[in-house]
PDB file of C-alpha atoms in Angstrom:
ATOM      1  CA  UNK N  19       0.000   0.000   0.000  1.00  0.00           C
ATOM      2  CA  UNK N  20       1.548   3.359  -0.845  1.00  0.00           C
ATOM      3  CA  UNK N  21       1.650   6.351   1.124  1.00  0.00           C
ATOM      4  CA  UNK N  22       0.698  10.248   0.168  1.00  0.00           C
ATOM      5  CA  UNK N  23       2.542  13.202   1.802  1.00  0.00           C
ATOM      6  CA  UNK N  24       1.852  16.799   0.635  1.00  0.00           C
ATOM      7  CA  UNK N  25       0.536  20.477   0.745  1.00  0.00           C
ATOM      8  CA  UNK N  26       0.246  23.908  -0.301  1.00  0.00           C
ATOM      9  CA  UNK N  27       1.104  27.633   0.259  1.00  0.00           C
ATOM     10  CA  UNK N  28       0.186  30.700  -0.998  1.00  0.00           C
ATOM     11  CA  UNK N  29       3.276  32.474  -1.874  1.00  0.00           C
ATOM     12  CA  UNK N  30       3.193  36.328  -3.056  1.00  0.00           C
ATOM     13  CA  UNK N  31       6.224  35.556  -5.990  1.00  0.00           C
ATOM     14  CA  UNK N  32       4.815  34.580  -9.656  1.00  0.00           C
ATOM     15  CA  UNK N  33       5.132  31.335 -11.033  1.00  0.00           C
ATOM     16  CA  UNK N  34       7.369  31.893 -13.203  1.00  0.00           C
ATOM     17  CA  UNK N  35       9.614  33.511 -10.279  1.00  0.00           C
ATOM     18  CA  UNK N  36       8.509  30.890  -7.961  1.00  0.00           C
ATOM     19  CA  UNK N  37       9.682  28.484 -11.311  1.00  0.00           C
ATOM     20  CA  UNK N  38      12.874  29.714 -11.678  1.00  0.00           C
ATOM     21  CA  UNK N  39      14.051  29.455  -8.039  1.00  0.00           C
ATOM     22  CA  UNK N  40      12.289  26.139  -7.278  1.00  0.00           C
ATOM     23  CA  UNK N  41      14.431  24.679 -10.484  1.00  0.00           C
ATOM     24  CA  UNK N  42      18.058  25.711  -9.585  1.00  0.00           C
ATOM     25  CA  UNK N  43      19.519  22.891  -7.628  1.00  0.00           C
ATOM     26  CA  UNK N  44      21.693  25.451  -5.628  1.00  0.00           C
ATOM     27  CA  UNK N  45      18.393  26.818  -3.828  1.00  0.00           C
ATOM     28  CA  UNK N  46      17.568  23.107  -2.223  1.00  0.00           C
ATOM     29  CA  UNK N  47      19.835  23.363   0.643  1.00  0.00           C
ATOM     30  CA  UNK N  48      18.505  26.821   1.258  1.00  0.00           C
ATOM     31  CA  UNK N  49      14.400  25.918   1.771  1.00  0.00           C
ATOM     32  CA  UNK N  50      14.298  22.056   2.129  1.00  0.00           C
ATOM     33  CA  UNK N  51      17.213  22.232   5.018  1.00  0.00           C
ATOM     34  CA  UNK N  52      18.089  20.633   7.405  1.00  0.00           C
ATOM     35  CA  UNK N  53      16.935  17.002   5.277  1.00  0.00           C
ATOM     36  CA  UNK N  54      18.493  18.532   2.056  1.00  0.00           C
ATOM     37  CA  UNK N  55      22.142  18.571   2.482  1.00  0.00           C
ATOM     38  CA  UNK N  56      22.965  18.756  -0.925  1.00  0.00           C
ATOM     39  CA  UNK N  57      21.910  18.510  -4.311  1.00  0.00           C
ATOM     40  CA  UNK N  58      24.411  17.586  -8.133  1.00  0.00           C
ATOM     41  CA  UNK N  59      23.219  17.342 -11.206  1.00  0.00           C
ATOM     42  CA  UNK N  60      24.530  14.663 -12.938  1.00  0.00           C
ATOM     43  CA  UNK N  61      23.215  14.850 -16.601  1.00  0.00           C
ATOM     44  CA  UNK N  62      24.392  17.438 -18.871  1.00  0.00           C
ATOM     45  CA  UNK N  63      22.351  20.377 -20.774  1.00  0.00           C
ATOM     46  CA  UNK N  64      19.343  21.946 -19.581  1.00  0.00           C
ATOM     47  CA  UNK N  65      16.417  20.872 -17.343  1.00  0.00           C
ATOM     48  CA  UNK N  66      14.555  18.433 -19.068  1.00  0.00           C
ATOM     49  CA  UNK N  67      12.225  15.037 -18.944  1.00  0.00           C
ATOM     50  CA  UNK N  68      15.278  12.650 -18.110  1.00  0.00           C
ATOM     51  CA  UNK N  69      17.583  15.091 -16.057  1.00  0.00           C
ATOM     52  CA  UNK N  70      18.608  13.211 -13.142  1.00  0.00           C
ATOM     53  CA  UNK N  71      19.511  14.902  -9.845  1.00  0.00           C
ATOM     54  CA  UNK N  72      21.646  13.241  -6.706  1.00  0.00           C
ATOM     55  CA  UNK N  73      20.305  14.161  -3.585  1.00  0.00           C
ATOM     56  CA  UNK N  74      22.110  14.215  -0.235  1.00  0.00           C
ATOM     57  CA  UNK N  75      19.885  13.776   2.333  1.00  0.00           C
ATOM     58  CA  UNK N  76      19.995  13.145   6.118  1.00  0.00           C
ATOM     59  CA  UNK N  77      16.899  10.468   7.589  1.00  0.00           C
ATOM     60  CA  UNK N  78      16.943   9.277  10.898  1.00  0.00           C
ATOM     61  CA  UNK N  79      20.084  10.496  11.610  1.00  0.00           C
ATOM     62  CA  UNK N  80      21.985   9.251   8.292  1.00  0.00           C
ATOM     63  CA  UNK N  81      22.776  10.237   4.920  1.00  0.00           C
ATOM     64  CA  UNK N  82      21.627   8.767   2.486  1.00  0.00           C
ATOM     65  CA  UNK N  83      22.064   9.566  -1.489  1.00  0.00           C
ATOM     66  CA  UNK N  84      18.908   9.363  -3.384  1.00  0.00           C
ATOM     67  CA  UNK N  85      18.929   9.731  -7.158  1.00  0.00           C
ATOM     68  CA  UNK N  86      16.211  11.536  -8.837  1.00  0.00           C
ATOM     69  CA  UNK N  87      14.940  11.835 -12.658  1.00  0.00           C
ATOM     70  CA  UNK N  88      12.474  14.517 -14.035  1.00  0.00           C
ATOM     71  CA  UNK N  89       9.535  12.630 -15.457  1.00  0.00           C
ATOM     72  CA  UNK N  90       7.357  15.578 -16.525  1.00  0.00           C
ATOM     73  CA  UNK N  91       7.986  19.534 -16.959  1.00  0.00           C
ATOM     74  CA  UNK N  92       5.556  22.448 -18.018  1.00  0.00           C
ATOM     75  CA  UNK N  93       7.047  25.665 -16.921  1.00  0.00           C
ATOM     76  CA  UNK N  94       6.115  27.532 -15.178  1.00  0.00           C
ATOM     77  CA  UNK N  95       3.149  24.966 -13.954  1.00  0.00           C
ATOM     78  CA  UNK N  96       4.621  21.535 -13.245  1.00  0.00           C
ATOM     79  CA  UNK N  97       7.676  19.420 -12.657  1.00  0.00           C
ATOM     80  CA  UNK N  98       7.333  15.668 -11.564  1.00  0.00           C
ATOM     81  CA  UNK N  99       9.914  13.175 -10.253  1.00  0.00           C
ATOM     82  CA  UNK N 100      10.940   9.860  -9.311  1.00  0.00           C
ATOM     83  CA  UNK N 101      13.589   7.819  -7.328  1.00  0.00           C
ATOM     84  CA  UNK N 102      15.463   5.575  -9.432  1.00  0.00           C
ATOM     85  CA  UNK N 103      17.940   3.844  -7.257  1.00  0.00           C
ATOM     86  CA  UNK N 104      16.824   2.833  -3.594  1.00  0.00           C
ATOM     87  CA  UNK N 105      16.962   0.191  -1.575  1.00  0.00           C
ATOM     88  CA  UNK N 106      14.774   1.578   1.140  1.00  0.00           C
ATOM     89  CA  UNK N 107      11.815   2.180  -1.780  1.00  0.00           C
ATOM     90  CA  UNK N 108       9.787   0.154  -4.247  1.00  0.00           C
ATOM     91  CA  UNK N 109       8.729   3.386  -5.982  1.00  0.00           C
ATOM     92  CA  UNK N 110       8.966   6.965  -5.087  1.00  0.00           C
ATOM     93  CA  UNK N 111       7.413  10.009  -7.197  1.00  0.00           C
ATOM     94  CA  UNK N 112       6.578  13.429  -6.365  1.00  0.00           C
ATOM     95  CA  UNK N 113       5.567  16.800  -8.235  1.00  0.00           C
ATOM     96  CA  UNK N 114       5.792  20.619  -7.695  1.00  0.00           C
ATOM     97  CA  UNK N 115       2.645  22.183  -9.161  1.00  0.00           C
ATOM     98  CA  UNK N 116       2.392  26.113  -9.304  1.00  0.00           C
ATOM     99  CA  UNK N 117      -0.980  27.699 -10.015  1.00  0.00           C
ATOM    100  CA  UNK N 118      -1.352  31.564 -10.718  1.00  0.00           C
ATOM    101  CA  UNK N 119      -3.529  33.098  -7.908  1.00  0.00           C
ATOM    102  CA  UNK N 120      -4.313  36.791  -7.138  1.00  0.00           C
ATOM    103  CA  UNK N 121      -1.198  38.077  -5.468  1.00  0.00           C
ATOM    104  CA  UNK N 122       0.961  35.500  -6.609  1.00  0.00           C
ATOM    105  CA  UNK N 123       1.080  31.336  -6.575  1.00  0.00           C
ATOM    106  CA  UNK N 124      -0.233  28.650  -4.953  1.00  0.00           C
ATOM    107  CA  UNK N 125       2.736  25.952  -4.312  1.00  0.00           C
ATOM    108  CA  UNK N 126       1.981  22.638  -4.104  1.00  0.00           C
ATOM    109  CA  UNK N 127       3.970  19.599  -3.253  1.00  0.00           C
ATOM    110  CA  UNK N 128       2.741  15.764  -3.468  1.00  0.00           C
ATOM    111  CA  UNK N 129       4.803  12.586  -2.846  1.00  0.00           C
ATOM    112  CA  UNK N 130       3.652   8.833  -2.767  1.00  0.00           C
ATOM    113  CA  UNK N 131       6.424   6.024  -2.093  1.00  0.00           C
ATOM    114  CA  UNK N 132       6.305   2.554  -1.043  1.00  0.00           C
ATOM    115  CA  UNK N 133       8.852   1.087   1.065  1.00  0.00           C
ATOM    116  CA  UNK N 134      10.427  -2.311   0.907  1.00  0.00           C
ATOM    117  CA  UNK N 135      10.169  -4.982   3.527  1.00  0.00           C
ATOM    118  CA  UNK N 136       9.424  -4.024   7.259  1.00  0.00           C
ATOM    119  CA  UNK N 137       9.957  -0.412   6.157  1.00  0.00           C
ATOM    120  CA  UNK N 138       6.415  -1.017   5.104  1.00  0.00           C
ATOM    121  CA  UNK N 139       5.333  -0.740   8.552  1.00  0.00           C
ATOM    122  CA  UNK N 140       6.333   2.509   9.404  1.00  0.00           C
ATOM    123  CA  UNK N 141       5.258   4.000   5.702  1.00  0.00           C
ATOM    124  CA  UNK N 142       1.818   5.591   7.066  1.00  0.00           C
ATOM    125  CA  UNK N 143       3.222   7.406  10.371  1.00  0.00           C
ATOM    126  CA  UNK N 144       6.426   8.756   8.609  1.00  0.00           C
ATOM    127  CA  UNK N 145       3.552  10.383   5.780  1.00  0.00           C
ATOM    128  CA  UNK N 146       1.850  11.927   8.443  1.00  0.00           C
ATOM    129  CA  UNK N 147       4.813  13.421   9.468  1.00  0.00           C
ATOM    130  CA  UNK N 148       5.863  14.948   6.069  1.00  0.00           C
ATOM    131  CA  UNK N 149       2.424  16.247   6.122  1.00  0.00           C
ATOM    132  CA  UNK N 150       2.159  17.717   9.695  1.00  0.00           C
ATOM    133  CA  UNK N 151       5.521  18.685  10.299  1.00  0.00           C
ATOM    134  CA  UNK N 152       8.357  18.722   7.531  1.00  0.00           C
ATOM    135  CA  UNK N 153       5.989  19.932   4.948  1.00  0.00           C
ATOM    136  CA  UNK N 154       5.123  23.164   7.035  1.00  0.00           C
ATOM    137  CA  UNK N 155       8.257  23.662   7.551  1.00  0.00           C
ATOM    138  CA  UNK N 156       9.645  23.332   4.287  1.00  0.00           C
ATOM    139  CA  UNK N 157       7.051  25.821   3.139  1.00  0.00           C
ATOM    140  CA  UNK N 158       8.042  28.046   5.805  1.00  0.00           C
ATOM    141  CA  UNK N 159      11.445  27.940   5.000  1.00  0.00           C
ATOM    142  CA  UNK N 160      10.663  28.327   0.563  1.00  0.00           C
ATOM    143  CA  UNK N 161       8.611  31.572   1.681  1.00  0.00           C
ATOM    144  CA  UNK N 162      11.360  32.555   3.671  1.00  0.00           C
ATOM    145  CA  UNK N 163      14.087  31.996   0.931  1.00  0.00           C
ATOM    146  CA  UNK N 164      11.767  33.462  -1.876  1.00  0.00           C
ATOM    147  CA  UNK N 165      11.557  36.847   0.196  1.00  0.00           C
ATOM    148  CA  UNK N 166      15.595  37.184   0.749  1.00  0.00           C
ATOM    149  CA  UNK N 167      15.995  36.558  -2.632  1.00  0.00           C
ATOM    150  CA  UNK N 168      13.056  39.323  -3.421  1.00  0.00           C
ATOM    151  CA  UNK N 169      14.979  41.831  -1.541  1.00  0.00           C
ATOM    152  CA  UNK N 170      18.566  41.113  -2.525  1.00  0.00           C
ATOM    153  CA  UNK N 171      17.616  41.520  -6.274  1.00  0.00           C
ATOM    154  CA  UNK N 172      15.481  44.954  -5.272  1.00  0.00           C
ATOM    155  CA  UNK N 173      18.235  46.330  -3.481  1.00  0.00           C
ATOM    156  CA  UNK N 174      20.975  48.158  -4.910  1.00  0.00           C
ATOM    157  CA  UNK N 175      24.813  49.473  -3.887  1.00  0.00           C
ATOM    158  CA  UNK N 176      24.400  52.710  -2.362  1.00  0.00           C
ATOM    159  CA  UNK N 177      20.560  52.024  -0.700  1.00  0.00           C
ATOM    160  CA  UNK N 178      22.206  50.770   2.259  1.00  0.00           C
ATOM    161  CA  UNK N 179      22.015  47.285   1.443  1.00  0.00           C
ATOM    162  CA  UNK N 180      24.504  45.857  -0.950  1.00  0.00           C
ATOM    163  CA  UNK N 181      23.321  42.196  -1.997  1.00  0.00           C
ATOM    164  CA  UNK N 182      25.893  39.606  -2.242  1.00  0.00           C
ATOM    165  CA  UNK N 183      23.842  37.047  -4.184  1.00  0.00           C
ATOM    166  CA  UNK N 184      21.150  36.374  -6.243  1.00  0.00           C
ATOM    167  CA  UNK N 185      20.040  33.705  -4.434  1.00  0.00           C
ATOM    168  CA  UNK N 186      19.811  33.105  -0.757  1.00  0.00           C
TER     169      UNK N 186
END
């Protein structure tokens, strides 16, 4: 039996600035921290179906690399994944979905995996936990990283505030 882990924010960016953030791999570490520890691209050329990503991540107290390949991509609206090497997982796929709404964009995230052998057991409690907890705070932490990045790029030398980055 699979398990479903999600859910959306309203974030005051537009898609396609939500887009472009949400797509370069050296933002990751900055909203989906501390889980996210860090993220290579390991095809060449531009974002496409097929890119695959490696993923650093830290579960339970332990890294673990997860590798990731694009499986569908309408920008600004949609970008879909799986996990194609795991020995934890039977299947693992998730999306970003960004829909235009006054003020800015609704962001949502969906996942569904299925674990293999007695990981099976724990598959329902650890998707109410990406729902409850390290989905809200994920969210918390994009809106965060969206609005540093909003004000380094409005700022200018001699304001006061000199920006050292594009990107938080």
């Amino acid at each position: 039996m699979s398990a479903t882990w999600g859910g959306s924010i309203a974030l005051s960016q537009t898609p396609e600035l939500v887009w472009t953030f949400l797509t370069s791999e050296a933002n990751d570490v900055n909203w989906r921290s501390p889980w996210v520890r860090s993220v290579r691209r390991l095809t060449d050329g531009p974002l496409d179906i097929g890119t695959r990503y490696s993923t650093v991540y830290r579960f339970f107290g332990r890294l673990e690399d997860v590798i990731v390949e694009i499986t569908e991509l309408d920008p600004p609206r949609r970008m879909a994944w799986r996990q194609v090497d795991s020995d934890t997982v039977v299947s693992n796929v998730g999306s970003y979905d960004l829909e235009s709404i006054e003020g800015g964009t609704r962001f949502t995230v969906t996942g569904t995996f299925v674990s293999r052998g007695w990981r099976r057991l724990i598959d329902a409690p650890f998707a109410w936990y990406l729902r409850h907890g390290l989905v809200q705070r994920q969210h918390a932490q994009l809106r965060a990283a969206l609005e540093r990045a909003d004000r380094s790029t409005r700022s200018s030398p001699g304001d006061g505030d000199t920006p050292t980055s594009r990107h938080p």
